[in-house]
XYZ file of C-alpha atoms in Angstrom:
351
model
C 106.308 68.007 129.520
C 103.347 65.953 129.703
C 101.235 66.335 132.838
C 99.187 63.566 134.260
C 96.114 65.808 133.983
C 94.192 66.255 130.683
C 90.723 67.114 131.380
C 89.578 69.985 133.094
C 86.764 69.437 135.251
C 84.536 72.534 135.907
C 82.759 73.614 138.943
C 79.655 74.694 136.657
C 76.493 72.908 137.098
C 76.791 69.653 134.234
C 73.315 70.321 132.613
C 73.184 74.310 132.784
C 70.007 74.250 134.662
C 69.596 76.793 137.544
C 69.902 75.325 141.019
C 68.330 76.173 144.130
C 69.802 78.580 146.458
C 70.942 75.924 148.793
C 72.671 74.114 145.884
C 74.124 77.277 144.570
C 75.498 78.482 148.074
C 77.394 75.004 148.776
C 79.067 75.407 145.694
C 80.044 79.384 146.621
C 81.359 78.082 149.697
C 83.289 75.217 147.944
C 84.686 77.681 145.382
C 85.789 79.846 148.003
C 87.469 77.390 149.897
C 89.375 76.130 146.724
C 90.354 79.726 146.147
C 91.588 80.166 149.524
C 93.678 76.744 149.309
C 95.215 78.309 145.877
C 96.091 81.315 147.381
C 98.137 80.038 150.031
C 100.121 78.005 147.451
C 98.051 74.621 147.799
C 97.210 73.237 144.754
C 96.574 69.334 145.868
C 94.357 68.719 148.109
C 92.187 65.780 149.994
C 88.654 65.780 150.664
C 87.385 63.053 153.303
C 83.964 62.437 154.656
C 82.939 60.529 157.918
C 80.845 60.645 160.799
C 81.960 64.346 161.391
C 81.180 65.651 158.047
C 83.609 66.569 155.240
C 86.983 67.581 156.047
C 89.991 69.319 153.682
C 93.653 68.551 154.006
C 95.974 70.706 152.079
C 98.672 67.894 153.255
C 97.647 64.203 153.590
C 94.790 62.841 155.752
C 96.033 61.809 158.953
C 94.878 58.213 158.863
C 93.452 55.546 156.657
C 90.194 56.553 155.322
C 88.274 56.827 152.054
C 89.403 60.519 150.123
C 89.263 62.528 147.318
C 92.144 63.997 145.876
C 91.827 67.173 143.824
C 94.260 69.012 141.780
C 93.275 72.695 141.625
C 94.451 75.776 139.845
C 93.454 79.377 138.231
C 92.537 79.432 134.544
C 93.874 82.658 132.421
C 90.718 84.170 133.551
C 91.398 83.775 137.220
C 88.707 81.338 137.868
C 89.449 77.970 139.885
C 89.552 75.006 138.013
C 89.597 71.446 138.709
C 92.387 69.709 136.603
C 92.021 66.202 138.280
C 90.415 64.372 140.974
C 89.764 60.857 141.583
C 88.299 59.040 144.449
C 91.024 56.664 146.691
C 89.557 54.074 148.624
C 91.404 53.970 152.176
C 94.073 56.438 151.490
C 97.137 56.100 153.927
C 100.542 58.106 153.974
C 101.901 55.331 155.728
C 104.710 52.904 153.922
C 104.035 50.420 156.538
C 101.320 48.146 155.304
C 100.562 44.373 154.923
C 103.642 43.759 152.954
C 106.222 45.623 155.118
C 106.412 45.885 158.700
C 108.531 49.133 158.605
C 108.784 51.798 156.048
C 112.216 52.575 154.259
C 115.368 51.985 156.339
C 118.007 54.199 154.978
C 121.142 52.553 154.757
C 124.571 54.155 154.251
C 125.467 51.128 151.707
C 128.054 53.250 149.540
C 129.814 54.161 153.252
C 129.967 57.986 152.902
C 132.090 59.361 155.477
C 129.547 62.178 156.339
C 126.636 60.118 157.338
C 123.860 62.692 156.790
C 121.091 62.748 153.951
C 119.185 65.991 154.245
C 117.455 65.872 157.882
C 117.279 62.176 157.758
C 120.015 59.898 159.454
C 121.116 56.627 158.215
C 119.308 53.708 159.687
C 116.372 56.007 160.364
C 113.020 54.706 158.958
C 111.167 56.647 156.244
C 107.527 56.018 157.437
C 105.576 57.996 155.289
C 105.336 58.762 151.519
C 105.282 62.626 151.787
C 108.837 62.432 153.879
C 110.217 60.012 151.164
C 108.930 62.366 148.362
C 110.854 65.415 149.427
C 114.009 63.274 149.650
C 113.571 62.084 145.814
C 112.297 65.710 144.816
C 115.647 67.323 146.546
C 118.163 64.384 145.914
C 117.576 63.250 142.337
C 115.354 66.081 141.130
C 116.781 69.157 142.193
C 113.333 70.379 143.365
C 111.853 69.960 140.025
C 109.678 66.800 140.457
C 106.955 68.169 142.613
C 106.369 71.711 140.677
C 105.894 69.562 137.608
C 102.733 67.628 138.845
C 101.238 71.397 138.245
C 102.958 73.001 135.486
C 105.907 72.913 133.102
C 109.397 73.158 134.850
C 112.656 74.323 133.470
C 116.068 72.765 134.072
C 119.305 72.692 132.323
C 119.818 69.005 133.220
C 118.710 66.933 130.469
C 118.910 63.711 132.818
C 116.134 65.126 135.255
C 114.075 67.282 132.207
C 113.733 63.893 130.459
C 112.922 61.532 133.796
C 110.303 64.095 134.931
C 108.922 63.732 131.269
C 108.589 59.932 131.356
C 107.818 59.223 134.842
C 106.082 62.376 136.515
C 102.669 60.616 136.446
C 103.814 57.322 137.553
C 105.521 59.530 140.809
C 102.529 61.474 141.561
C 100.225 58.213 141.380
C 102.693 56.761 144.167
C 103.211 59.541 146.507
C 99.607 61.025 146.292
C 97.191 58.126 145.213
C 98.673 55.117 146.772
C 99.234 53.537 143.295
C 102.451 51.256 142.862
C 101.656 51.060 139.077
C 105.167 50.749 137.563
C 106.960 52.771 140.409
C 109.658 50.031 140.655
C 110.206 50.356 137.039
C 110.190 54.178 137.194
C 112.613 54.462 140.185
C 115.021 51.867 138.623
C 115.522 53.618 135.556
C 115.100 57.517 136.417
C 117.448 57.152 139.434
C 120.237 55.025 137.665
C 119.835 57.463 134.632
C 120.501 60.642 136.936
C 123.013 58.927 138.906
C 124.772 58.637 135.724
C 124.465 62.027 134.572
C 126.030 63.402 138.143
C 129.072 61.036 137.546
C 129.668 62.659 134.161
C 129.608 65.882 135.821
C 131.934 64.504 138.714
C 128.995 65.199 141.152
C 130.608 62.209 143.361
C 129.125 63.268 146.639
C 125.847 63.802 145.494
C 125.875 60.408 143.225
C 127.049 58.908 146.488
C 123.644 59.949 148.264
C 121.487 59.002 145.553
C 122.696 55.394 145.319
C 121.927 55.175 149.031
C 118.385 56.328 148.813
C 117.906 54.107 145.624
C 119.134 51.196 147.067
C 117.305 51.559 150.149
C 114.064 52.116 148.617
C 114.008 49.113 145.984
C 115.032 47.229 148.783
C 111.755 48.189 150.181
C 109.915 48.014 147.171
C 110.930 44.687 145.906
C 113.265 42.823 148.250
C 116.718 43.252 145.840
C 119.710 43.234 147.835
C 121.803 45.419 145.527
C 123.087 47.642 148.257
C 124.128 44.584 150.668
C 125.924 43.040 147.402
C 127.796 46.481 146.694
C 128.831 46.839 150.439
C 130.126 42.769 150.539
C 131.882 43.290 147.494
C 133.682 46.630 147.879
C 135.167 45.428 151.320
C 136.206 42.470 149.245
C 138.172 44.621 146.896
C 139.586 46.533 149.984
C 140.989 43.209 151.515
C 142.636 41.915 148.229
C 144.106 45.330 147.251
C 146.044 45.517 150.650
C 147.316 42.042 150.485
C 151.038 41.661 150.388
C 152.531 42.102 146.630
C 153.392 38.458 146.706
C 150.191 36.924 147.805
C 147.656 36.001 144.679
C 144.381 36.423 144.665
C 141.419 37.139 142.248
C 138.287 38.649 141.975
C 135.742 36.945 144.026
C 132.560 37.639 141.616
C 131.281 39.798 138.904
C 130.376 42.795 141.464
C 133.922 43.134 142.690
C 134.997 42.785 138.969
C 132.948 45.910 138.097
C 133.523 47.825 140.904
C 136.998 47.701 140.485
C 136.788 48.570 136.682
C 134.722 51.687 138.038
C 137.308 52.646 140.564
C 139.994 52.265 137.985
C 138.535 54.471 135.294
C 137.729 57.390 138.043
C 141.299 57.174 139.176
C 142.915 57.410 135.763
C 140.709 60.061 134.757
C 141.669 62.119 137.824
C 144.840 62.231 136.942
C 144.268 64.678 133.816
C 141.057 66.118 134.630
C 141.697 69.504 132.618
C 142.227 67.561 129.525
C 140.442 64.038 129.609
C 136.660 64.629 129.016
C 135.139 62.513 132.166
C 131.585 62.230 130.234
C 133.394 60.941 127.144
C 135.544 58.081 128.712
C 133.116 56.913 131.599
C 130.255 56.561 128.690
C 132.659 54.455 126.496
C 132.989 51.999 129.744
C 129.300 52.176 130.355
C 128.760 51.191 126.774
C 130.955 48.230 126.725
C 129.257 44.856 126.480
C 131.852 42.500 127.489
C 135.423 42.235 129.498
C 137.211 42.446 126.067
C 135.752 45.935 125.120
C 136.169 46.948 128.809
C 140.133 45.961 128.803
C 140.256 47.970 125.292
C 138.947 51.232 126.640
C 140.634 51.027 129.778
C 143.894 50.320 127.784
C 143.059 53.418 125.450
C 142.740 55.657 128.862
C 145.920 54.175 130.749
C 148.062 54.996 127.534
C 147.022 58.898 128.045
C 148.088 59.241 131.520
C 150.413 56.477 132.277
C 153.139 59.223 132.250
C 151.623 60.692 135.441
C 151.066 57.761 137.387
C 153.036 56.938 140.468
C 154.273 53.174 139.480
C 154.773 51.227 142.714
C 155.444 47.494 142.480
C 152.382 45.720 143.808
C 150.454 49.127 144.579
C 147.041 49.330 144.891
C 145.926 50.965 141.132
C 148.705 48.584 139.552
C 147.077 45.436 141.161
C 143.451 46.615 140.340
C 144.418 47.327 136.780
C 146.669 44.149 136.224
C 143.567 41.834 137.436
C 141.234 43.501 135.176
C 143.410 43.041 132.075
C 143.671 39.467 133.014
C 139.885 38.699 133.273
C 137.521 37.229 130.672
C 135.119 35.339 133.211
C 132.816 38.471 134.182
C 129.588 39.824 133.312
C 129.898 43.677 132.852
C 127.504 45.510 135.175
C 126.732 48.887 134.396
C 125.284 49.851 138.028
C 128.155 48.017 139.854
C 130.672 50.101 137.485
C 128.956 53.429 138.250
C 128.812 52.501 142.091
C 132.503 51.863 141.941
C 133.232 55.147 140.182
C 131.335 57.136 142.600
C 132.412 55.177 145.858
C 135.202 56.486 148.037
C 138.439 55.617 146.429
C 140.158 52.542 148.156
C 143.293 53.464 146.062
C 143.851 56.669 148.342
C 142.661 54.689 151.609
C 145.302 55.147 154.346
C 146.746 52.102 155.768
């Protein structure tokens, strides 16, 4: 994996000349302090300087102030090395700033019955980057993101491995250096890719929580309203499939259509988990470019499990499938198909 630290910064005096005793003593003190941080497992530290002198933080500075970030480690000989350092003007871990009166508000957009995400409750504010980083590290990267800042990490999950390789430095710069450069692109691409991997593996509960965190953070960063759009379309679909079988209805928009496609695919695949490859068929649906391809792929899947279905005239799945097969108006949206796939299945909801 590519790490964001290329050059190694030495603690040796740059020109090789001898220094006076006072300077040498200062260097030794710094060296020993860094060694103690490393022995306690701290490899990223901040150094600040104010009227009270220099301060070193193994977490983050407690308030907005100029800081130097150091990434340290032991070399092969057991000597302390500085692998990266950078001056950060007015560093702050706070997510509240001139553009945001609040931090990230975690919303339960996908309507998970068990409304808990780690130690953060829905509708609570995530106010600092450190807390947000821990959630990303846990819920998207299985604890592999933070260790990857310092060393290579091993994981059998190809989606986590590939996205750490692509976006590790962007995440580090956002969480530790106050840099927003490319963070929206990194979160947008990596989180959806990892959610897709969990959907392939039928990790439904995990993918649901990942969608909630993804949508909440992207709404904070660039104001997109995907979570609310999903919720509106999901509840509209819920209303439609519970209408009397003689009442006519149509999908209200692209979002409702795509959510219905995801729900239908999940229902059909669940009918024969032992035989059907979840990844193969879901990947096929997600690769569809238009409604014609969607209909073709769903028909193939339907023909494989039709004999296992409980056919009820005007039933929920019958309504969803018939409306999908009649539609040609809508644009395919992979994110909404995935969200419809991992959301609680309305087809099974008790009336």
